[in-house]
PDB file of C-alpha atoms in Angstrom:
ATOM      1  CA  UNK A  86       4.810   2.279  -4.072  1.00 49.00           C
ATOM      2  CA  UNK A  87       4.777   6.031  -5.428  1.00 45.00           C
ATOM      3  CA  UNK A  88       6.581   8.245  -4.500  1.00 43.00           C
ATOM      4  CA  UNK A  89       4.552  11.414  -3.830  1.00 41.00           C
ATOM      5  CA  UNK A  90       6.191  14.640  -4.155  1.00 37.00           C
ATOM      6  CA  UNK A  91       3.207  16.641  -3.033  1.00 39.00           C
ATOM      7  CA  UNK A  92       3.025  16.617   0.628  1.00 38.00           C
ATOM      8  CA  UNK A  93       1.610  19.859   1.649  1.00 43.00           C
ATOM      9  CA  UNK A  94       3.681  22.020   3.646  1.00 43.00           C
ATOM     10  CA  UNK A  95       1.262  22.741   6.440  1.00 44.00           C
ATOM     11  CA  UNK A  96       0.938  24.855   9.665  1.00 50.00           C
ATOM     12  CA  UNK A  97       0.654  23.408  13.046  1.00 53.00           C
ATOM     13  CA  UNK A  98      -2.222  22.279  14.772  1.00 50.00           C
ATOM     14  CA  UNK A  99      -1.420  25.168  17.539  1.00 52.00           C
ATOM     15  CA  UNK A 100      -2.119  27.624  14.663  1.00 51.00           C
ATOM     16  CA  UNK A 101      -5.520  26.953  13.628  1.00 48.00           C
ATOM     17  CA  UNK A 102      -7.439  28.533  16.448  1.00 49.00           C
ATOM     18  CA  UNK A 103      -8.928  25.999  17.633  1.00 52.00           C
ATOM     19  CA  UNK A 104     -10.485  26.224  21.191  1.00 53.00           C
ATOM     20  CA  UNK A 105     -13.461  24.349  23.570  1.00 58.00           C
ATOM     21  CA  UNK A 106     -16.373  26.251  21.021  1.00 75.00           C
ATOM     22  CA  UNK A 107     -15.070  24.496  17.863  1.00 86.00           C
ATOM     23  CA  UNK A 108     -18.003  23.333  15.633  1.00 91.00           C
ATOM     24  CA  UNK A 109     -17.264  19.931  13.794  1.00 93.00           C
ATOM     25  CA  UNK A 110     -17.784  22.602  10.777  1.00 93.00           C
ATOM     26  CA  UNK A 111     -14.923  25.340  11.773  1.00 91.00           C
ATOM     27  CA  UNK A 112     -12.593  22.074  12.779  1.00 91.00           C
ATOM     28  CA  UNK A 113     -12.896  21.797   9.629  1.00 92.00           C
ATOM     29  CA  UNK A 114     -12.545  24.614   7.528  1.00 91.00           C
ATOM     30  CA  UNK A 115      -9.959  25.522  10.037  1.00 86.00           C
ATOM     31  CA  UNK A 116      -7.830  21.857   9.142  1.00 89.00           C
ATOM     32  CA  UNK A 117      -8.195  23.025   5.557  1.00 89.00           C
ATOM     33  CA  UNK A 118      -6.783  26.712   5.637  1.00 87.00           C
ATOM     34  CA  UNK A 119      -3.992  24.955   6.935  1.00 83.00           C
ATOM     35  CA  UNK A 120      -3.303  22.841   3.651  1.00 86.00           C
ATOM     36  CA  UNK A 121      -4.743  19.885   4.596  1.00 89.00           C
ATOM     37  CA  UNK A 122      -6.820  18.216   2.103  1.00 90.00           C
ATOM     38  CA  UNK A 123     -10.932  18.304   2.641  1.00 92.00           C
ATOM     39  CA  UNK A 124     -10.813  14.340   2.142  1.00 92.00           C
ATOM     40  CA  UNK A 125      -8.229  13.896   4.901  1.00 92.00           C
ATOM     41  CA  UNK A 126      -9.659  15.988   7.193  1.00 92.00           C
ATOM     42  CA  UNK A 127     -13.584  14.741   7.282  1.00 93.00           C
ATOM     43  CA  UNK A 128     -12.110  11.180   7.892  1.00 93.00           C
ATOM     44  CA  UNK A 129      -9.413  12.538  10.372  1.00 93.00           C
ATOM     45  CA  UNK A 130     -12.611  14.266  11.990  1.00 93.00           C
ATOM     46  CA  UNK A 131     -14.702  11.127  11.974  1.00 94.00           C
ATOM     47  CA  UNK A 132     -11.737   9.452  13.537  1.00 93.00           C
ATOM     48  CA  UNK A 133     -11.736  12.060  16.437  1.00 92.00           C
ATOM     49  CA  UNK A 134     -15.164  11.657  16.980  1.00 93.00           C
ATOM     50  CA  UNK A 135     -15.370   7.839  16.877  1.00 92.00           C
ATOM     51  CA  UNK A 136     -17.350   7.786  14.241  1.00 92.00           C
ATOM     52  CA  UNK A 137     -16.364   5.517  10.807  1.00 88.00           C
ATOM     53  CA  UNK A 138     -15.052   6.543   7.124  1.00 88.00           C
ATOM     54  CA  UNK A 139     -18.445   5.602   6.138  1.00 88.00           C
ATOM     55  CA  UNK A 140     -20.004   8.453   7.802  1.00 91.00           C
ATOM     56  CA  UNK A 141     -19.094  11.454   6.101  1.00 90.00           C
ATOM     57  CA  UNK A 142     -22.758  12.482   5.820  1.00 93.00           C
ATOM     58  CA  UNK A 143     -23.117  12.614   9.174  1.00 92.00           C
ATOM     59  CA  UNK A 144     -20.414  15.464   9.581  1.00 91.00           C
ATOM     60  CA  UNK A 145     -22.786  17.354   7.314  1.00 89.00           C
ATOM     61  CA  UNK A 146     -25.827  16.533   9.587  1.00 93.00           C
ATOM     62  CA  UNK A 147     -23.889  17.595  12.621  1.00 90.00           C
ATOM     63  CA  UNK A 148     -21.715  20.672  11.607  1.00 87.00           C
ATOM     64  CA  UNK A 149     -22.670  22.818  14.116  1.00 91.00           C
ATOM     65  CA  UNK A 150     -22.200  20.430  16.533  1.00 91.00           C
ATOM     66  CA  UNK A 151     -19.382  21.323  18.914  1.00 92.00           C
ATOM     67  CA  UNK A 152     -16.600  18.684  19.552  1.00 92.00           C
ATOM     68  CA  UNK A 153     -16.894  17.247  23.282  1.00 91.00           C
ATOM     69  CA  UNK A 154     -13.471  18.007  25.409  1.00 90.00           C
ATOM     70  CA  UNK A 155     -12.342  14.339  24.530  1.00 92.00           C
ATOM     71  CA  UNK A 156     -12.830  14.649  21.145  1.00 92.00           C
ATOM     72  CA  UNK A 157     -11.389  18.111  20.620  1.00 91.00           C
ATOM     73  CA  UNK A 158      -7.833  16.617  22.050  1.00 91.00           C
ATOM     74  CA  UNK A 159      -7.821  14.173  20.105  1.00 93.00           C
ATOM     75  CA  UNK A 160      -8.629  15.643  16.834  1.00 93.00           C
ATOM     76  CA  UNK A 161      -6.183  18.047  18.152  1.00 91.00           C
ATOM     77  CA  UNK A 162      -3.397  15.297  18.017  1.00 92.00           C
ATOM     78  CA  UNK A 163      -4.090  13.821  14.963  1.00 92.00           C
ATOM     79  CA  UNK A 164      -4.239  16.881  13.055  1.00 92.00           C
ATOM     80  CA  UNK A 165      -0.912  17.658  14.260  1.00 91.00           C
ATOM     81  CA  UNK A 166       0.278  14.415  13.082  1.00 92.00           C
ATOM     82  CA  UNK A 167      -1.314  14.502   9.356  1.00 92.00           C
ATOM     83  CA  UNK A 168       0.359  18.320   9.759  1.00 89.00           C
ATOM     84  CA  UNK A 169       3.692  16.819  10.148  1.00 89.00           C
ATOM     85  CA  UNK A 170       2.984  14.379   7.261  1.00 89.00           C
ATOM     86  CA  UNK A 171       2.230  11.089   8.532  1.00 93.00           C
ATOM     87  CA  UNK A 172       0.565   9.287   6.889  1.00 94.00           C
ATOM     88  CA  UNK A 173      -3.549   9.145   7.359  1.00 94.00           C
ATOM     89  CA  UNK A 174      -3.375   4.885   7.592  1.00 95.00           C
ATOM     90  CA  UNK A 175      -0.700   5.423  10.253  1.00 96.00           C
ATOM     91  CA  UNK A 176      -2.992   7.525  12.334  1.00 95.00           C
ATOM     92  CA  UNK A 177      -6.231   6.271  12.085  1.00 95.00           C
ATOM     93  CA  UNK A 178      -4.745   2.621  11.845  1.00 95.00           C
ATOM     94  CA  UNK A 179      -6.864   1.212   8.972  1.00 94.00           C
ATOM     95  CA  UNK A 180      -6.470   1.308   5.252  1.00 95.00           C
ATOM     96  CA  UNK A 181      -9.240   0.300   2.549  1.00 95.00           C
ATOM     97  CA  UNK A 182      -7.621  -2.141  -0.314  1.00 97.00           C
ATOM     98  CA  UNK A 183      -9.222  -3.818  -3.205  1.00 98.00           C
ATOM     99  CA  UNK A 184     -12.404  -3.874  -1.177  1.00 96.00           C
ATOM    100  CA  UNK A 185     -10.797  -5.233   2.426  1.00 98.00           C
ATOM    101  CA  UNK A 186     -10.011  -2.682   5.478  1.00 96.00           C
ATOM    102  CA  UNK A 187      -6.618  -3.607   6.537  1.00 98.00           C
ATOM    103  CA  UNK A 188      -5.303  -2.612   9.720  1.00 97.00           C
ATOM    104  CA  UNK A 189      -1.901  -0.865   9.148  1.00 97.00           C
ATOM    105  CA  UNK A 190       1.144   1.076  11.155  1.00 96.00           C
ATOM    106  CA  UNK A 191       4.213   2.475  10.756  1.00 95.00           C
ATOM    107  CA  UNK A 192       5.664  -1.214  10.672  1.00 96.00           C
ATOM    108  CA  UNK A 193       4.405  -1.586   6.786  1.00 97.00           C
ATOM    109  CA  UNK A 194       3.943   0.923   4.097  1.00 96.00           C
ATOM    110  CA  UNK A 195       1.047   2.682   3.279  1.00 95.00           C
ATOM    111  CA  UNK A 196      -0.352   0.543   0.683  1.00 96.00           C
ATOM    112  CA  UNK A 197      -1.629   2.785  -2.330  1.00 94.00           C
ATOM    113  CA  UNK A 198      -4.544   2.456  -4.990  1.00 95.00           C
ATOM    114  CA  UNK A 199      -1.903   1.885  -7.506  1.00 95.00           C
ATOM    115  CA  UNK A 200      -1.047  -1.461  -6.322  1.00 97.00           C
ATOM    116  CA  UNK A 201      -4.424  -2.728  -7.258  1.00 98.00           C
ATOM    117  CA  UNK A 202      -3.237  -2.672 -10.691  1.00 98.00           C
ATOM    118  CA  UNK A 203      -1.115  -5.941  -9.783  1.00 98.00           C
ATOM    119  CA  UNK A 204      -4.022  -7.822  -7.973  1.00 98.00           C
ATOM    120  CA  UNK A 205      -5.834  -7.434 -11.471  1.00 98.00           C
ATOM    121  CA  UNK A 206      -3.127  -8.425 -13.377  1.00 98.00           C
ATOM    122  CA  UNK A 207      -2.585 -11.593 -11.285  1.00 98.00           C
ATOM    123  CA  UNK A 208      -6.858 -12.345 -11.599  1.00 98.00           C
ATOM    124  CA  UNK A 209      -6.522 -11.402 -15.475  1.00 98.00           C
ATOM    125  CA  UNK A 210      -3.299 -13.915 -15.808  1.00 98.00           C
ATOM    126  CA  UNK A 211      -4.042 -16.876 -13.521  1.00 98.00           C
ATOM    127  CA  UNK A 212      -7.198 -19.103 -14.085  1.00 96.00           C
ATOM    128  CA  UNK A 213      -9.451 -19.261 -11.145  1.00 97.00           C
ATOM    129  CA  UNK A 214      -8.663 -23.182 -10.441  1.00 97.00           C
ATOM    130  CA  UNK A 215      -6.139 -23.422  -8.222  1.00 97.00           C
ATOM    131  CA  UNK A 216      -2.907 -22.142  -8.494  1.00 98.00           C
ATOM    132  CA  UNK A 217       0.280 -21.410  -6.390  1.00 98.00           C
ATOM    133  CA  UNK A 218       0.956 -17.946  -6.057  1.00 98.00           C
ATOM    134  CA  UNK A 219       3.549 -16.053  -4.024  1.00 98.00           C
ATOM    135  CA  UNK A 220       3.365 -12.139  -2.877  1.00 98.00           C
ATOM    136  CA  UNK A 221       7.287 -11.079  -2.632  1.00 98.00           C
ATOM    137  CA  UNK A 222       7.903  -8.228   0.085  1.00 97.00           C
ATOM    138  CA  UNK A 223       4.117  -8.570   1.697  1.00 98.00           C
ATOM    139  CA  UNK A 224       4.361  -6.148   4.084  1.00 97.00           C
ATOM    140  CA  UNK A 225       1.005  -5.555   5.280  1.00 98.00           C
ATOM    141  CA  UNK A 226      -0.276  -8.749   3.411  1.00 98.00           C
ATOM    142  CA  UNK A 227      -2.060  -6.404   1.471  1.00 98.00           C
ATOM    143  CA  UNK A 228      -1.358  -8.140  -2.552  1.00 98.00           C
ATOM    144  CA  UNK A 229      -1.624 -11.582  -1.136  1.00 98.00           C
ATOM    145  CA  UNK A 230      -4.552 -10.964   0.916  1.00 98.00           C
ATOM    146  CA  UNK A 231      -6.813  -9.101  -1.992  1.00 98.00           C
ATOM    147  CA  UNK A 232      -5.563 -12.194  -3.938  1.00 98.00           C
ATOM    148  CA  UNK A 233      -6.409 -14.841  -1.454  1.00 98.00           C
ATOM    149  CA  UNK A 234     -10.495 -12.998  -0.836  1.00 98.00           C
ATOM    150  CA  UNK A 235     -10.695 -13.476  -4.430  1.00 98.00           C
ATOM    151  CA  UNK A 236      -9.374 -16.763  -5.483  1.00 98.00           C
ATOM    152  CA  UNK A 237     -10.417 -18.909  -2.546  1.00 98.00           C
ATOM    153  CA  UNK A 238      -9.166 -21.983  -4.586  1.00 98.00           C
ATOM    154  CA  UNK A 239      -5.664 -20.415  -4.835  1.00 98.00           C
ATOM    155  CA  UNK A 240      -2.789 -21.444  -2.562  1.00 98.00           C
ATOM    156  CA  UNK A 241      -1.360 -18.040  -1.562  1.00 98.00           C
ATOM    157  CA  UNK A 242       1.951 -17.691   0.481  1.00 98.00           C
ATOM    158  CA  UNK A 243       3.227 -14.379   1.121  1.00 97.00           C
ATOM    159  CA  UNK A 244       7.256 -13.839   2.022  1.00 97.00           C
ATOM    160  CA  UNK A 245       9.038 -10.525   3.952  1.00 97.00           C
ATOM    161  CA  UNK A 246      12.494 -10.362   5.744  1.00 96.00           C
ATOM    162  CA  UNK A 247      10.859  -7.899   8.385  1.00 96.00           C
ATOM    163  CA  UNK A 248       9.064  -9.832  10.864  1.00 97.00           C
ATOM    164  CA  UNK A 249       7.712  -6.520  12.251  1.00 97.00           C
ATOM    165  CA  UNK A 250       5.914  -6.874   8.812  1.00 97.00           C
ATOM    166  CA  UNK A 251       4.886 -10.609   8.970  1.00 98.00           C
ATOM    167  CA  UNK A 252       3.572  -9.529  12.114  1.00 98.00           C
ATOM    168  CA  UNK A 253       1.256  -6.809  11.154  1.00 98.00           C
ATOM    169  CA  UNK A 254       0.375  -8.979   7.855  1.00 98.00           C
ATOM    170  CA  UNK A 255      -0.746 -12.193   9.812  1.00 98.00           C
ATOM    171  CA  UNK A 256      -2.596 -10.074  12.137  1.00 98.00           C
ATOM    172  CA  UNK A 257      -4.691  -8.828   9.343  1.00 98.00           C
ATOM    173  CA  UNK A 258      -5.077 -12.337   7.967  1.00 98.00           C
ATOM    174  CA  UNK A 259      -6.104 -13.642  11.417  1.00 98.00           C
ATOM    175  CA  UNK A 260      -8.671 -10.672  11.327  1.00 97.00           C
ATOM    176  CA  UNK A 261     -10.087 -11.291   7.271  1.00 98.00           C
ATOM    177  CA  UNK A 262      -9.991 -15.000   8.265  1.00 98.00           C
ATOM    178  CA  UNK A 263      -8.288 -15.711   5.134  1.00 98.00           C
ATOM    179  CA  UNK A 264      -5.758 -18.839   4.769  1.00 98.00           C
ATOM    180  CA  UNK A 265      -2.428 -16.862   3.645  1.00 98.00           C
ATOM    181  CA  UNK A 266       0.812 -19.033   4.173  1.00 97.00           C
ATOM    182  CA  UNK A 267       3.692 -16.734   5.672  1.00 97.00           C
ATOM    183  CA  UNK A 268       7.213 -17.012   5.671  1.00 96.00           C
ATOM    184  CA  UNK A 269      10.242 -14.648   6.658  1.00 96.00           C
ATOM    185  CA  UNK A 270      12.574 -14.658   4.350  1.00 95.00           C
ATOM    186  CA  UNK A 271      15.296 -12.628   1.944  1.00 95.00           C
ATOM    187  CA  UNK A 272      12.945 -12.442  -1.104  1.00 96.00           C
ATOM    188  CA  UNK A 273      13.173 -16.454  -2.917  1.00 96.00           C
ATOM    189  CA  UNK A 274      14.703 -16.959   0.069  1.00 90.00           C
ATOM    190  CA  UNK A 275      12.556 -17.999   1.817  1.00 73.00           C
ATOM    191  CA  UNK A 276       9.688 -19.713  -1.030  1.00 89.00           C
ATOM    192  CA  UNK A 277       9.109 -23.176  -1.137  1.00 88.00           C
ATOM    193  CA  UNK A 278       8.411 -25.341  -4.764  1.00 94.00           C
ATOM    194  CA  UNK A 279       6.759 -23.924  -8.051  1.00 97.00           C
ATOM    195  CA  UNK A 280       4.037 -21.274  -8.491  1.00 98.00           C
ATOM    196  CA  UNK A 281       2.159 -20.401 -11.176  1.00 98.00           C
ATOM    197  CA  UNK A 282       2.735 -16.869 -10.250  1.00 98.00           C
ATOM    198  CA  UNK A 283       4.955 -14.718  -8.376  1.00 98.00           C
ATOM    199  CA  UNK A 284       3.896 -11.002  -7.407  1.00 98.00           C
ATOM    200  CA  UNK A 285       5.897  -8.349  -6.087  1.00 98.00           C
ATOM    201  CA  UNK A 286       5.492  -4.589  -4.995  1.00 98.00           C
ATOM    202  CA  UNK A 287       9.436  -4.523  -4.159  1.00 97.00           C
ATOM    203  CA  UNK A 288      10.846  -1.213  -2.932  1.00 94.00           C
ATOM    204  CA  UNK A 289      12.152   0.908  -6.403  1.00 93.00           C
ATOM    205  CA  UNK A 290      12.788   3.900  -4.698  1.00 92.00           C
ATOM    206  CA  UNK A 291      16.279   5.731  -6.013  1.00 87.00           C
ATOM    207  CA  UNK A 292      18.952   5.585  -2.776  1.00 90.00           C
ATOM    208  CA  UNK A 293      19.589   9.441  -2.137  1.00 86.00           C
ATOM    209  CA  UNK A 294      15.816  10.621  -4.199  1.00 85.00           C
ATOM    210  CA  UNK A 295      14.534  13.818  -3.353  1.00 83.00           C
ATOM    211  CA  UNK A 296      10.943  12.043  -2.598  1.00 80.00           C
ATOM    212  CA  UNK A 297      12.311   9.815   0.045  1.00 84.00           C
ATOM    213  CA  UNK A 298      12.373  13.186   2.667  1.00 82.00           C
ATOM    214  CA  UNK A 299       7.943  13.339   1.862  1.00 81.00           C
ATOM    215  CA  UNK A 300       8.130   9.396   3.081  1.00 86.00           C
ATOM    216  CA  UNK A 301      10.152   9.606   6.025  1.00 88.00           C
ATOM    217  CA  UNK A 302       7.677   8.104   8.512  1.00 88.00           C
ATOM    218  CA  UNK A 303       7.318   4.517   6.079  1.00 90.00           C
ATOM    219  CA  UNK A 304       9.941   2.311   6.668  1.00 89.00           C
ATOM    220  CA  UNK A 305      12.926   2.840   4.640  1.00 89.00           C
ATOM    221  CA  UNK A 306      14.131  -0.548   3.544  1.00 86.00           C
ATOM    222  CA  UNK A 307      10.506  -0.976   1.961  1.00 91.00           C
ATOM    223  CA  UNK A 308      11.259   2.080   0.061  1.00 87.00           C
ATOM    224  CA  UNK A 309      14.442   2.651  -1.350  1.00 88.00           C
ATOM    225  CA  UNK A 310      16.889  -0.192  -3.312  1.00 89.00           C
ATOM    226  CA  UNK A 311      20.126   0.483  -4.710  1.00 88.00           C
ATOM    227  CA  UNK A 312      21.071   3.649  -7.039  1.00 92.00           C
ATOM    228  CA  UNK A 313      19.084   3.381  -9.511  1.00 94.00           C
ATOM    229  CA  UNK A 314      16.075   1.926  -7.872  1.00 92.00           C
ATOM    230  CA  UNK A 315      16.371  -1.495  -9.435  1.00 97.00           C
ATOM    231  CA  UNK A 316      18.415  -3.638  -7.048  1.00 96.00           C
ATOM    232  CA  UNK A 317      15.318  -5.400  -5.434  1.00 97.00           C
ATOM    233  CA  UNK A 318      14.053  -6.288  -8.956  1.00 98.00           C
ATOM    234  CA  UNK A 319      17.167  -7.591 -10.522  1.00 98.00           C
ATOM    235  CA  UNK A 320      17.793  -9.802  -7.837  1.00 97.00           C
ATOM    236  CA  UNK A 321      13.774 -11.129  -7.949  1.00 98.00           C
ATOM    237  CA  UNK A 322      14.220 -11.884 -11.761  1.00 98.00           C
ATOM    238  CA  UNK A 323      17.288 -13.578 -11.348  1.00 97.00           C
ATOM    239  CA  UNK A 324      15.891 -15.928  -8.921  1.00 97.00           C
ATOM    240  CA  UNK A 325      12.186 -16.369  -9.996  1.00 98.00           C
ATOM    241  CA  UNK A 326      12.479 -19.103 -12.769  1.00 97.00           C
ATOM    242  CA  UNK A 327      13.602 -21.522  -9.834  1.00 96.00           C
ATOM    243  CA  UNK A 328      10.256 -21.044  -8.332  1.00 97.00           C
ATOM    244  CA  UNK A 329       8.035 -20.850 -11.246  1.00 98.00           C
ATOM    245  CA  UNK A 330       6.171 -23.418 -13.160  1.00 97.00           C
ATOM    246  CA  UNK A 331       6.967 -23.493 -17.287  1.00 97.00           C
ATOM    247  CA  UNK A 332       4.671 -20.376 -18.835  1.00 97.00           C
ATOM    248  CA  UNK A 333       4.051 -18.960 -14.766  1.00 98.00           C
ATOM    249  CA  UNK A 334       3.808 -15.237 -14.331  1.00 98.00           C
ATOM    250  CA  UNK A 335       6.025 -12.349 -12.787  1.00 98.00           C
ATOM    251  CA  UNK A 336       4.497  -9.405 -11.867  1.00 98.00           C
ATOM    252  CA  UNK A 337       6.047  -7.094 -10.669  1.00 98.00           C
ATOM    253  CA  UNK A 338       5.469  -3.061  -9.652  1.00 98.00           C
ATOM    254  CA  UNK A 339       7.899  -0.137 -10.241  1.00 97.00           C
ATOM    255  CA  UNK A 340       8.293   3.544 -10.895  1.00 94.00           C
ATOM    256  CA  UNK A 341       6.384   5.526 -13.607  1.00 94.00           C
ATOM    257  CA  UNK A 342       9.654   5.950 -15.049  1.00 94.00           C
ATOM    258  CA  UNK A 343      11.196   2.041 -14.863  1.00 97.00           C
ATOM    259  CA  UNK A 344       8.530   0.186 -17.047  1.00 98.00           C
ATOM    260  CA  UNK A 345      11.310   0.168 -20.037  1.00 98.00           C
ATOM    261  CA  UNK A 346      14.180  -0.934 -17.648  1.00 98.00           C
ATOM    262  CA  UNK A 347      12.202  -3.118 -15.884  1.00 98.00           C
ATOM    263  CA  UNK A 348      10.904  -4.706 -19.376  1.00 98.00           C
ATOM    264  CA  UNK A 349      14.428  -4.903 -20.595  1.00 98.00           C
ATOM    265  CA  UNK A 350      14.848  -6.542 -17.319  1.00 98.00           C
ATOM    266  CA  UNK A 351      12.775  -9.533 -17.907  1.00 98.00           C
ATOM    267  CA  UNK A 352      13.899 -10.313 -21.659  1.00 97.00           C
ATOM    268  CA  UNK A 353      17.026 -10.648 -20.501  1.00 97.00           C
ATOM    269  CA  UNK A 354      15.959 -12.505 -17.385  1.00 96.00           C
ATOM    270  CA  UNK A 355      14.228 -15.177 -20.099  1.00 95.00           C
ATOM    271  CA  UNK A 356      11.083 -14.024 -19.614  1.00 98.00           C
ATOM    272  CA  UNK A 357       8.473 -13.820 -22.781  1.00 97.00           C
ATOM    273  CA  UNK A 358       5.166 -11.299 -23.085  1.00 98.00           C
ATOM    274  CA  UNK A 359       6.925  -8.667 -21.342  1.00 98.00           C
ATOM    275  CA  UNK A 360       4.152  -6.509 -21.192  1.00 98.00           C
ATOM    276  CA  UNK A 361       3.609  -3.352 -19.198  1.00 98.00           C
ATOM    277  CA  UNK A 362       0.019  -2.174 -17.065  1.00 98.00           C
ATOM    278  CA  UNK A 363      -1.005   1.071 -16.646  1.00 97.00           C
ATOM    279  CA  UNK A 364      -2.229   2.157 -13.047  1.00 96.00           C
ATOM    280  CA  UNK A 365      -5.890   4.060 -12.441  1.00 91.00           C
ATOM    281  CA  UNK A 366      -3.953   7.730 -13.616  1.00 94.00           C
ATOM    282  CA  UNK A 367      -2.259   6.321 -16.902  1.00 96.00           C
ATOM    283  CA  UNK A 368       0.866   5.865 -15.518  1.00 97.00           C
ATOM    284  CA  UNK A 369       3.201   2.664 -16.247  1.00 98.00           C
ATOM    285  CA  UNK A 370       3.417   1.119 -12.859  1.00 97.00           C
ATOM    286  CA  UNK A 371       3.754  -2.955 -13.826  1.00 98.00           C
ATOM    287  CA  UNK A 372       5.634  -4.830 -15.747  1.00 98.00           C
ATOM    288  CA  UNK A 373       5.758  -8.783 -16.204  1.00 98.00           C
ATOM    289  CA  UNK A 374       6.696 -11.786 -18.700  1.00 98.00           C
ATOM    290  CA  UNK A 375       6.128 -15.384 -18.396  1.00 98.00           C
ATOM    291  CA  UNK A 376       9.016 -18.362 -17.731  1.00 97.00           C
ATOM    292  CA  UNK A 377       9.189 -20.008 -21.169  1.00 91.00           C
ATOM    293  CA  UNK A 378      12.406 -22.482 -20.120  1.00 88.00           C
ATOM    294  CA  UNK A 379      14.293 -22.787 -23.394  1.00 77.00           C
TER     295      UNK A 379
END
């Protein structure tokens, strides 16, 4: 995950003025002159009034509408929320990934856009026959699932020592109907046999950073690993070549600023093509080699 360091410092809900007259258009504008972001607050909005993320047009259709009793408390709760910087998944419960609307809490993290850069790495690297593949630290399922709706040949097993986590993650496979195999476990821990690929968004978060104050309402154990970030990921390369077959993939996210530890990482882990993706904003935010047993 990213840290993000821009959180807006924003007012409370109590200070926006809103009363039993508010149009959908001045909840708006009102959720906006209080820092929130206009994205954030049409589907916070939409939330309030039952309505769908689809359906931002219909805000425009109805902005002089005024928000029913019901509505107004609610959109009066969840503004407070977002004001206090949870995160928008948390409140409305959903998050869209690689195409699939995954049902997510405070349980899991947020999952980001920049993770999608690993699901096409994983496509790009794996032929579409079938393959083992294994999604390290699944959390919401959200990396093995995007992998699983678009490789129905693959095998995909996903692993994570919470099983608040595996909970929320098998839910959501339950719900996309898609055959993920999951396992609790302490990373390799808990994998079974050879893949052709293992996949991890591992936490990479600095113990002690600055950023981890902006992400106190994700759970901290997905976040943050060891001084410098890295613990998670040494201990992943040191164990992966016991699960993977000769030439198999790992895959793994990190920090804008890790790509050259991390690749340093992997040579000396054995790995060859350590190679580095860029996410959506330019950013180094994967890094992987191949198992090439000597």
């Amino acid at each position: 995950m990213r840290p993000r360091s821009n959180w807006p410092r924003l007012k409370s809900a109590r200070d926006l003025g809103l009363h039993m007259s508010t149009t959908l258009a001045h909840a708006l504008a009102q959720a906006q002159a209080g820092g929130l972001h206009r994205l954030d607050a049409q589907l916070l909005l939409l939330h309030a009034c039952c309505r769908g993320p689809q359906e931002r047009a219909w805000l425009i259709a109805h902005d002089t509408d005024v928000l029913r009793p019901d509505a107004l408390a609610l959109w009066e709760a969840v503004l407070e929320r977002r004001l206090q910087g949870e995160p928008l998944a948390y409140i409305t419960g959903h998050k869209a990934f690689y195409g699939l609307d995954l049902l997510v809490d405070a349980r899991v993290l947020d999952p980001r856009a920049d993770t999608e850069t690993l699901v096409d790495w994983a496509l790009q690297a794996l032929s579409p026959s079938p393959q083992r593949v294994l999604d390290l630290g699944t959390g919401s399922g959200a990396v093995a699932l995007a992998l699983q709706h678009e490789r129905s040949l693959w095998a995909v097993h996903a692993v994570d020592y919470s099983a608040d986590a595996l909970a929320v993650a098998q839910a959501n496979a339950q719900r996309l109907k898609l055959p993920v195999r999951f396992s609790q476990g302490d990373w390799l821990q808990g994998a079974q046999g050879r893949f052709h690929a293992i996949v991890s968004n591992p936490p990479y978060v600095a113990e002690g950073d600055p950023h981890l104050d902006a992400l106190r309402h994700e759970p901290g154990m997905a976040l943050s690993s060891g001084s410098d970030g890295l613990d998670a990921i040494r201990t992943i390369i040191a164990s992966a070549p016991q699960h993977l077959h000769p030439g198999g993939w790992l895959l793994l996210e990190h920090g804008f600023e890790q790509a050259r530890a991390v690749c340093a990482l992997l040579a000396q882990g054995g790995f060859s093509e350590v190679q580095t993706r860029h996410d959506l904003a330019g950013l180094e935010r994967c890094s992987g080699g191949r198992f090439t047993p000597a």
